[in-house]
Short mmCIF file of C-alpha atoms and ligand atoms in Angstrom, two decimals:
data_model
loop_
_atom_site.label_atom_id
_atom_site.label_comp_id
_atom_site.label_asym_id
_atom_site.label_seq_id
_atom_site.Cartn_x
_atom_site.Cartn_y
_atom_site.Cartn_z
CA MET A 153 196.49 175.88 -71.71
CA GLU A 154 198.94 176.34 -74.56
CA ILE A 155 201.33 179.29 -75.09
CA LYS A 156 203.21 179.37 -78.38
CA PHE A 157 206.73 180.68 -78.45
CA ASP A 158 208.96 181.14 -81.44
CA LYS A 159 210.93 178.02 -82.27
CA ASP A 160 214.23 179.76 -81.48
CA PHE A 161 213.05 180.78 -78.02
CA ILE A 162 215.36 179.25 -75.41
CA PHE A 163 213.81 177.23 -72.59
CA GLY A 164 216.38 176.47 -69.96
CA ALA A 165 217.07 176.00 -66.28
CA ALA A 166 219.68 177.57 -64.12
CA THR A 167 221.94 176.66 -61.17
CA SER A 168 225.13 178.06 -59.64
CA SER A 169 228.31 176.23 -58.68
CA TYR A 170 228.35 176.68 -54.90
CA GLN A 171 224.69 175.78 -54.66
CA ILE A 172 225.02 172.39 -56.32
CA GLU A 173 228.55 171.17 -56.84
CA GLY A 174 229.72 170.18 -53.34
CA ALA A 175 233.28 168.77 -53.40
CA TRP A 176 234.30 171.97 -51.73
CA ASP A 177 237.94 170.94 -51.17
CA LYS A 178 238.31 168.06 -53.67
CA ASP A 179 240.96 167.56 -56.28
CA GLY A 180 242.98 170.65 -55.52
CA LYS A 181 240.17 173.22 -55.34
CA GLY A 182 240.96 176.34 -53.28
CA PRO A 183 238.49 177.82 -50.74
CA SER A 184 236.12 180.56 -51.69
CA ILE A 185 234.64 183.22 -49.41
CA TRP A 186 231.45 181.07 -49.27
CA ASP A 187 233.33 178.06 -48.01
CA VAL A 188 234.81 180.20 -45.19
CA PHE A 189 231.50 181.96 -44.41
CA THR A 190 229.44 178.77 -44.23
CA HIS A 191 232.01 177.08 -41.97
CA GLN A 192 231.59 179.83 -39.39
CA LYS A 193 228.76 178.74 -37.12
CA GLY A 194 225.68 180.92 -36.94
CA ASN A 195 225.88 182.39 -40.45
CA ILE A 196 223.52 179.92 -42.17
CA ARG A 197 220.18 178.42 -41.08
CA ASN A 198 220.81 175.05 -39.48
CA ASN A 199 224.54 175.70 -40.00
CA ASP A 200 224.12 174.14 -43.46
CA THR A 201 227.05 174.35 -45.85
CA GLY A 202 227.66 173.72 -49.53
CA ASP A 203 230.31 171.08 -48.71
CA THR A 204 228.27 168.32 -50.38
CA ALA A 205 225.23 170.19 -51.81
CA CYS A 206 223.75 168.13 -54.67
CA ALA A 207 227.08 166.32 -55.32
CA HIS A 208 226.91 167.64 -58.88
CA TYR A 209 230.69 167.45 -59.14
CA GLU A 210 230.38 163.67 -58.99
CA LYS A 211 226.90 163.28 -60.53
CA TYR A 212 227.08 165.76 -63.41
CA ARG A 213 226.58 163.03 -66.00
CA GLU A 214 223.32 161.91 -64.42
CA ASP A 215 222.28 165.53 -64.10
CA ILE A 216 222.83 166.07 -67.78
CA GLY A 217 220.67 162.99 -68.37
CA LEU A 218 217.88 164.62 -66.39
CA MET A 219 218.22 167.83 -68.34
CA LYS A 220 217.83 165.80 -71.52
CA GLU A 221 214.72 164.18 -70.18
CA LEU A 222 213.33 167.65 -69.51
CA ASN A 223 214.07 168.67 -73.08
CA LEU A 224 216.10 171.72 -71.98
CA LYS A 225 217.48 173.71 -74.80
CA SER A 226 220.00 175.47 -72.61
CA TYR A 227 221.57 175.16 -69.18
CA ARG A 228 222.81 178.21 -67.26
CA PHE A 229 225.51 177.39 -64.67
CA SER A 230 228.47 179.13 -63.10
CA ILE A 231 232.16 178.41 -62.75
CA ASN A 232 233.64 178.19 -59.29
CA TRP A 233 236.63 180.45 -59.70
CA PRO A 234 238.89 178.82 -57.04
CA ARG A 235 238.08 175.35 -58.43
CA VAL A 236 240.11 176.36 -61.49
CA PHE A 237 242.45 178.93 -59.92
CA PRO A 238 242.85 177.86 -56.29
CA GLN A 239 244.66 181.09 -55.45
CA GLY A 240 242.49 183.23 -57.71
CA ARG A 241 245.36 183.83 -60.13
CA GLY A 242 248.48 182.01 -61.25
CA GLY A 243 248.59 178.25 -61.24
CA ILE A 244 245.69 176.34 -62.72
CA ASN A 245 244.09 173.30 -61.09
CA PRO A 246 243.86 170.83 -64.04
CA LYS A 247 241.31 168.60 -62.26
CA GLY A 248 238.96 171.53 -61.68
CA LEU A 249 239.19 172.63 -65.30
CA GLU A 250 238.65 169.08 -66.46
CA PHE A 251 235.33 169.01 -64.56
CA TYR A 252 234.07 172.03 -66.53
CA ASP A 253 235.43 170.56 -69.80
CA ASN A 254 233.47 167.38 -69.18
CA LEU A 255 230.36 169.33 -68.25
CA VAL A 256 230.48 171.54 -71.32
CA ASP A 257 231.24 168.62 -73.69
CA GLY A 258 228.52 166.51 -72.08
CA LEU A 259 225.97 169.29 -72.50
CA ILE A 260 226.97 169.85 -76.16
CA ALA A 261 226.74 166.09 -76.87
CA ALA A 262 223.29 166.12 -75.30
CA GLY A 263 222.20 169.04 -77.57
CA ILE A 264 222.00 171.48 -74.65
CA GLU A 265 223.49 174.92 -75.03
CA PRO A 266 225.82 175.90 -72.21
CA ASN A 267 225.31 179.39 -70.80
CA ILE A 268 228.19 180.23 -68.45
CA THR A 269 228.20 182.77 -65.62
CA LEU A 270 231.72 183.60 -64.56
CA TYR A 271 230.87 184.91 -61.13
CA HIS A 272 228.00 183.66 -59.00
CA TRP A 273 229.62 184.86 -55.75
CA GLU A 274 232.68 182.58 -55.22
CA LEU A 275 235.53 184.93 -54.80
CA PRO A 276 238.70 182.94 -54.03
CA GLN A 277 239.47 183.42 -50.34
CA ALA A 278 243.13 184.04 -51.25
CA LEU A 279 242.07 187.15 -53.16
CA HIS A 280 239.75 188.23 -50.38
CA ASN A 281 242.69 188.05 -48.01
CA GLU A 282 244.45 190.60 -50.22
CA GLY A 283 241.50 193.02 -50.21
CA GLY A 284 239.01 191.20 -52.47
CA TRP A 285 236.39 193.34 -54.18
CA GLU A 286 237.43 196.34 -52.04
CA SER A 287 240.65 196.40 -54.00
CA ARG A 288 241.08 197.38 -57.65
CA GLU A 289 243.54 194.57 -58.11
CA THR A 290 240.69 192.08 -58.03
CA ILE A 291 239.30 193.79 -61.14
CA ASP A 292 242.43 192.78 -63.02
CA ASP A 293 242.37 189.27 -61.54
CA PHE A 294 238.77 188.90 -62.64
CA ALA A 295 239.61 190.07 -66.19
CA GLU A 296 242.45 187.52 -66.35
CA TYR A 297 240.28 184.73 -65.12
CA ALA A 298 237.60 185.74 -67.66
CA ALA A 299 240.17 185.91 -70.48
CA PHE A 300 241.38 182.38 -69.64
CA MET A 301 237.82 181.00 -69.67
CA PHE A 302 236.84 182.73 -72.96
CA GLU A 303 239.91 181.35 -74.68
CA HIS A 304 239.56 177.87 -73.16
CA PHE A 305 235.94 177.48 -74.24
CA ARG A 306 236.33 179.27 -77.58
CA GLY A 307 234.00 177.74 -80.10
CA ARG A 308 232.26 175.58 -77.55
CA VAL A 309 230.43 178.16 -75.43
CA LYS A 310 228.52 180.99 -77.07
CA LEU A 311 226.50 182.40 -74.26
CA TRP A 312 228.42 184.08 -71.39
CA SER A 313 227.69 186.48 -68.57
CA THR A 314 230.12 188.14 -66.23
CA PHE A 315 228.23 188.57 -62.93
CA ASN A 316 225.11 187.24 -61.37
CA GLU A 317 223.29 189.90 -59.28
CA PRO A 318 226.06 192.37 -58.41
CA TYR A 319 223.40 194.08 -56.24
CA VAL A 320 223.42 191.04 -53.96
CA VAL A 321 227.25 190.79 -53.94
CA ALA A 322 227.61 194.39 -52.78
CA ASN A 323 224.53 194.87 -50.58
CA LEU A 324 224.09 191.49 -48.90
CA GLY A 325 227.76 190.71 -48.72
CA TYR A 326 229.26 194.10 -47.77
CA ARG A 327 226.40 196.28 -46.41
CA MET A 328 224.12 193.94 -44.58
CA GLY A 329 226.69 191.20 -43.94
CA ILE A 330 224.24 188.35 -44.29
CA PHE A 331 226.07 186.80 -47.23
CA ALA A 332 229.81 186.15 -47.67
CA PRO A 333 232.11 187.78 -46.79
CA GLY A 334 229.85 189.05 -44.01
CA ILE A 335 230.89 192.73 -43.93
CA LYS A 336 228.57 195.41 -42.66
CA ASP A 337 229.97 198.72 -44.04
CA PRO A 338 227.94 200.85 -46.48
CA GLN A 339 231.03 202.74 -47.69
CA LYS A 340 232.73 199.48 -48.60
CA ALA A 341 229.55 198.21 -50.28
CA LEU A 342 229.45 201.34 -52.39
CA GLN A 343 233.04 200.97 -53.51
CA VAL A 344 232.56 197.26 -54.24
CA SER A 345 229.56 198.02 -56.39
CA HIS A 346 231.66 200.30 -58.49
CA HIS A 347 234.51 197.80 -58.75
CA LEU A 348 232.07 195.17 -59.99
CA ASN A 349 230.87 197.53 -62.69
CA VAL A 350 234.47 198.18 -63.76
CA ALA A 351 235.31 194.49 -63.63
CA HIS A 352 232.32 193.70 -65.84
CA ALA A 353 233.44 196.33 -68.34
CA LYS A 354 236.99 195.02 -68.37
CA ALA A 355 235.85 191.45 -69.00
CA VAL A 356 233.57 192.57 -71.81
CA ALA A 357 236.49 194.45 -73.37
CA VAL A 358 238.59 191.30 -73.24
CA PHE A 359 235.76 189.27 -74.81
CA ARG A 360 235.61 191.68 -77.76
CA LYS A 361 239.35 192.09 -78.14
CA LYS A 362 239.66 188.28 -78.37
CA LYS A 363 236.83 188.22 -80.92
CA ILE A 364 235.11 185.34 -79.15
CA GLN A 365 232.23 184.08 -81.24
CA GLY A 366 229.25 184.46 -79.05
CA LYS A 367 227.58 186.95 -76.79
CA ILE A 368 228.56 188.42 -73.46
CA GLY A 369 225.93 189.54 -70.94
CA ILE A 370 225.30 190.41 -67.33
CA VAL A 371 222.56 189.24 -64.98
CA HIS A 372 220.69 191.49 -62.58
CA CYS A 373 217.92 190.85 -60.04
CA MET A 374 215.14 193.30 -60.89
CA SER A 375 211.73 194.17 -59.54
CA PRO A 376 208.99 196.52 -60.73
CA VAL A 377 208.55 199.26 -58.12
CA GLN A 378 204.99 200.26 -57.39
CA LYS A 379 203.85 203.36 -55.43
CA MET A 380 201.14 202.42 -52.96
CA ASP A 381 200.41 205.92 -51.60
CA ASN A 382 199.66 209.07 -53.45
CA THR A 383 202.06 211.27 -51.52
CA LEU A 384 205.35 213.06 -52.20
CA SER A 385 207.14 210.97 -49.60
CA CYS A 386 205.94 207.78 -51.32
CA ALA A 387 207.15 209.04 -54.66
CA GLU A 388 210.54 209.89 -53.18
CA ASN A 389 210.80 206.50 -51.53
CA ALA A 390 209.94 204.74 -54.78
CA GLU A 391 212.63 206.70 -56.61
CA MET A 392 215.17 205.60 -53.98
CA VAL A 393 214.18 201.90 -54.18
CA ASP A 394 214.17 201.88 -57.98
CA GLY A 395 217.49 203.70 -58.00
CA MET A 396 219.14 201.29 -55.52
CA PHE A 397 217.67 198.05 -56.78
CA ASN A 398 217.08 198.42 -60.48
CA LYS A 399 219.06 201.34 -61.76
CA TRP A 400 222.36 201.45 -59.88
CA PHE A 401 223.99 198.80 -62.03
CA LEU A 402 222.19 199.47 -65.29
CA GLU A 403 222.48 203.26 -65.64
CA PRO A 404 226.27 203.38 -65.71
CA SER A 405 226.35 200.77 -68.50
CA PHE A 406 223.45 202.00 -70.55
CA LYS A 407 223.44 205.75 -69.75
CA GLY A 408 226.99 206.46 -68.56
CA SER A 409 226.26 207.65 -65.01
CA TYR A 410 224.97 206.54 -61.61
CA PRO A 411 221.36 207.63 -60.70
CA GLU A 412 221.55 211.21 -59.48
CA ARG A 413 219.18 210.92 -56.59
CA ILE A 414 221.18 208.09 -55.05
CA MET A 415 224.42 210.00 -55.55
CA ASP A 416 222.91 212.93 -53.65
CA VAL A 417 221.94 210.74 -50.76
CA ILE A 418 225.37 209.11 -50.71
CA LYS A 419 226.99 212.48 -50.41
CA LYS A 420 224.56 213.63 -47.72
CA GLU A 421 225.45 210.54 -45.73
CA GLY A 422 229.14 211.44 -45.96
CA MET A 423 230.08 208.58 -48.21
CA GLU A 424 232.24 208.81 -51.28
CA LEU A 425 232.58 206.77 -54.48
CA HIS A 426 236.13 206.62 -55.72
CA ALA A 427 236.20 206.25 -59.51
CA GLU A 428 239.29 206.53 -61.69
CA LYS A 429 239.33 208.90 -64.64
CA ASN A 430 238.20 206.54 -67.38
CA ASP A 431 235.94 204.29 -65.34
CA MET A 432 232.62 205.68 -66.43
CA GLU A 433 233.59 205.80 -70.11
CA SER A 434 234.83 202.29 -70.00
CA ILE A 435 231.65 201.04 -68.28
CA LYS A 436 229.51 202.71 -70.91
CA GLU A 437 231.61 201.72 -73.87
CA ASN A 438 231.82 198.04 -72.78
CA ARG A 439 228.17 197.41 -72.21
CA ALA A 440 226.82 193.90 -72.46
CA ASP A 441 225.27 192.33 -75.57
CA TRP A 442 222.44 190.89 -73.52
CA LEU A 443 220.84 191.43 -70.18
CA GLY A 444 219.61 188.66 -67.95
CA ILE A 445 216.78 189.59 -65.58
CA ASN A 446 216.14 187.56 -62.46
CA TYR A 447 212.54 188.18 -61.50
CA TYR A 448 211.04 186.91 -58.27
CA PHE A 449 208.69 189.57 -56.81
CA ARG A 450 207.34 193.11 -57.13
CA THR A 451 208.28 195.88 -54.72
CA ARG A 452 205.46 197.85 -53.12
CA VAL A 453 206.53 201.16 -51.67
CA PHE A 454 204.63 203.13 -49.09
CA ASP A 455 205.12 206.65 -47.73
CA THR A 456 207.34 207.44 -44.77
CA PRO A 457 205.30 207.83 -41.60
CA GLY A 458 205.61 211.51 -40.75
CA GLY A 459 206.30 212.72 -44.35
CA SER A 460 209.21 213.35 -46.65
CA GLY A 461 212.91 212.85 -45.99
CA GLY A 462 214.71 209.99 -44.28
CA PHE A 463 214.01 206.96 -46.44
CA ASP A 464 214.00 203.71 -44.42
CA TRP A 465 213.70 200.49 -46.42
CA LYS A 466 212.33 198.55 -43.49
CA LYS A 467 209.59 201.09 -42.85
CA SER A 468 208.37 201.64 -46.36
CA VAL A 469 209.02 198.61 -48.60
CA ASN A 470 206.67 195.62 -48.75
CA ILE A 471 205.50 196.35 -45.21
CA LYS A 472 201.99 195.05 -45.55
CA PRO A 473 201.07 191.62 -47.01
CA VAL A 474 198.78 191.57 -50.00
CA GLU A 475 195.38 190.23 -49.01
CA GLY A 476 194.46 187.04 -50.84
CA ALA A 477 197.89 186.73 -52.49
CA LEU A 478 199.92 183.58 -52.56
CA TYR A 479 203.41 183.64 -50.98
CA THR A 480 206.24 181.25 -51.61
CA GLU A 481 208.31 179.55 -48.91
CA MET A 482 210.75 182.49 -49.18
CA GLY A 483 207.88 184.82 -48.13
CA TRP A 484 207.83 186.34 -51.63
CA GLU A 485 204.48 187.28 -53.13
CA VAL A 486 203.56 185.40 -56.32
CA TYR A 487 202.93 188.23 -58.84
CA PRO A 488 203.26 186.99 -62.39
CA GLU A 489 202.32 190.34 -63.98
CA GLY A 490 205.58 191.73 -62.52
CA ILE A 491 207.68 189.83 -65.03
CA TYR A 492 205.81 191.62 -67.85
CA GLU A 493 206.10 194.96 -66.12
CA ILE A 494 209.81 194.77 -65.56
CA LEU A 495 210.50 193.55 -69.12
CA LYS A 496 208.45 196.44 -70.49
CA ASP A 497 210.26 198.99 -68.26
CA VAL A 498 213.69 197.76 -69.11
CA ASN A 499 212.92 197.73 -72.81
CA LYS A 500 211.57 201.26 -72.69
CA ASN A 501 214.40 202.71 -70.64
CA TYR A 502 217.48 200.97 -72.10
CA LYS A 503 216.73 199.46 -75.50
CA ILE A 504 219.03 196.45 -74.99
CA PRO A 505 219.06 194.19 -78.07
CA GLU A 506 218.56 190.90 -76.28
CA LEU A 507 216.86 190.17 -72.96
CA TYR A 508 216.61 186.90 -71.10
CA ILE A 509 214.79 185.86 -68.00
CA ALA A 510 217.92 184.37 -66.47
CA GLU A 511 216.07 183.20 -63.33
CA ASN A 512 212.46 182.94 -62.29
CA GLY A 513 211.11 180.38 -59.93
CA ALA A 514 209.59 179.63 -56.57
CA ALA A 515 210.35 177.71 -53.38
CA MET A 516 207.33 175.57 -52.62
CA LYS A 517 206.45 173.10 -49.84
CA ASP A 518 206.89 170.17 -52.23
CA ALA A 519 205.31 167.47 -50.16
CA VAL A 520 206.40 164.01 -51.33
CA ILE A 521 203.36 161.94 -52.14
CA ASP A 522 204.80 158.48 -52.66
CA GLU A 523 207.72 156.21 -51.95
CA ASN A 524 209.36 157.10 -55.28
CA GLY A 525 209.90 160.65 -54.13
CA ILE A 526 207.20 162.02 -56.45
CA VAL A 527 206.03 165.56 -55.65
CA CYS A 528 202.65 166.85 -56.74
CA ASP A 529 203.95 170.01 -58.34
CA ASP A 530 200.73 171.72 -59.39
CA ASP A 531 201.55 175.01 -57.67
CA ARG A 532 204.89 175.24 -59.36
CA LEU A 533 203.40 174.40 -62.74
CA GLU A 534 200.86 177.10 -62.29
CA TYR A 535 203.60 179.53 -61.24
CA ILE A 536 205.63 178.81 -64.35
CA MET A 537 202.66 178.94 -66.76
CA SER A 538 201.43 182.26 -65.37
CA HIS A 539 204.92 183.82 -65.70
CA LEU A 540 205.42 182.47 -69.18
CA GLU A 541 202.06 183.91 -70.23
CA ASN A 542 203.30 187.27 -69.12
CA CYS A 543 206.61 186.77 -70.97
CA LYS A 544 204.69 186.04 -74.14
CA LYS A 545 202.58 189.19 -73.65
CA ALA A 546 205.75 191.25 -73.43
CA ILE A 547 207.15 189.55 -76.61
CA ASP A 548 203.93 190.20 -78.46
CA GLU A 549 204.31 193.87 -77.54
CA GLY A 550 207.83 194.07 -79.01
CA VAL A 551 210.14 193.16 -76.11
CA PRO A 552 213.19 191.31 -77.44
CA LEU A 553 212.99 188.43 -74.96
CA LYS A 554 215.01 185.53 -76.25
CA GLY A 555 214.76 182.93 -73.49
CA TYR A 556 213.53 181.84 -70.10
CA TYR A 557 215.63 179.97 -67.51
CA TYR A 558 213.74 178.44 -64.63
CA TRP A 559 215.40 178.72 -61.18
CA SER A 560 216.37 176.16 -60.41
CA LEU A 561 217.06 172.90 -62.18
CA MET A 562 217.19 171.10 -58.85
CA ASP A 563 216.61 171.90 -55.15
CA ASN A 564 219.89 173.28 -53.79
CA PHE A 565 221.75 175.32 -51.14
CA GLU A 566 219.71 178.53 -50.78
CA TRP A 567 222.49 180.64 -49.21
CA ALA A 568 221.61 182.01 -45.73
CA HIS A 569 218.47 179.84 -45.76
CA GLY A 570 220.38 176.60 -46.15
CA TYR A 571 218.55 173.62 -47.68
CA ASP A 572 215.03 174.37 -46.35
CA PRO A 573 213.64 176.25 -49.39
CA ARG A 574 213.17 173.94 -52.42
CA PHE A 575 213.23 175.77 -55.74
CA GLY A 576 213.94 172.73 -58.00
CA ILE A 577 211.90 171.30 -60.83
CA ILE A 578 213.84 168.21 -59.80
CA ARG A 579 213.55 167.09 -56.20
CA VAL A 580 216.80 166.30 -54.41
CA ASP A 581 216.90 163.76 -51.72
CA TYR A 582 219.79 165.14 -49.70
CA ASP A 583 220.22 161.94 -47.64
CA THR A 584 221.17 159.93 -50.68
O1 IFM B 859 219.19 181.01 -55.22
C1 IFM B 859 219.26 182.36 -55.65
C2 IFM B 859 220.30 182.54 -56.74
O2 IFM B 859 221.53 182.12 -56.32
C3 IFM B 859 220.36 183.95 -57.15
N1 IFM B 859 219.06 184.49 -57.45
C4 IFM B 859 218.01 184.26 -56.53
C5 IFM B 859 217.91 182.80 -56.19
C6 IFM B 859 216.76 182.51 -55.21
O3 IFM B 859 216.95 183.21 -54.05
#
């Protein structure tokens, strides 16, 4: 099958620093909250850590070579904040910065456009010790870190994003406690989510003030929400899920306020969001130039047993498997139409000038079929083709989709799941 995209359409692949770099304490790098979290036994499957990961810190030249072989137009990666600022602020670690200089220059020399994410979850532990994302000071620290990076890569890097999946940072890190820093406190998660929004706005303001040539974006995980029952309670549940997952971070930026329904529930539960006077104006004024959507699955919502009131995620979201559907090794349903649905929804609701699929991919069994480590990757090829087909359909219907980044360039450390799930289009032999 052939699908034709415009010649300017960007085909890329994505990674993040903690998931591939390794060298967790090499050459003066400071620890991040993920180094500390993975070193505590019991937090990660098999007690895996990112200490070595894919050894990208040492092997980045070879990795660029592989990207070239793949004909990638662009590579989306993140900067490990404490590799450059071991304490989060203040003194720079020249060796850490040199690594990113070499990576960026190597990519440019190979004709691959760098797309940098400033924060894919590695808060410097030193800042966490002072309050981390619970504290407004971290907002200023982030803006300073961003300012330094923008200036340093001025003219070399044109595509930037501030945060990857702030939903995950706040909810998995501070509410459920299954990601670093392992906190289980809904009030803290709420406050952190607001601070992330303010930090994003502040970094965007810096980007514009400095007149950096290029575009600044943000990346959210998103999922089309589908009502599976024709009842009031199902409709209410769907509104909650959509509000929490899709709208919480987008509405402040693109509409100027948090979703009303969620704010009501927050109040009812006795929680409070502390915002300073100009926060909401600043978030709206400093909205991103582009939005990256990470799409992996749809969200099927059912009614609450017993009727309305009392939404419970575990009892009404994706509770029944879809008969005949394929599921990835993450247990996520393969639903390619969802990428089209979410692109159409976002375009209708927010009219953002440029959209990217910043991540889309699947963890597959990836059985090795010969002594050269070759994997028969038919399922993954089918996955990618069917999702691209749906991207094209959205483009043909007027959605300003400018690129698609596969997640991930190579197998890597899949957070709480350790190294078991393999998402890569390149297989990694972790023993060597
Ligand atoms: O591996 C992650 C990535 O870090 C963020 N988005 C989802 C991917 C797959 O779970």
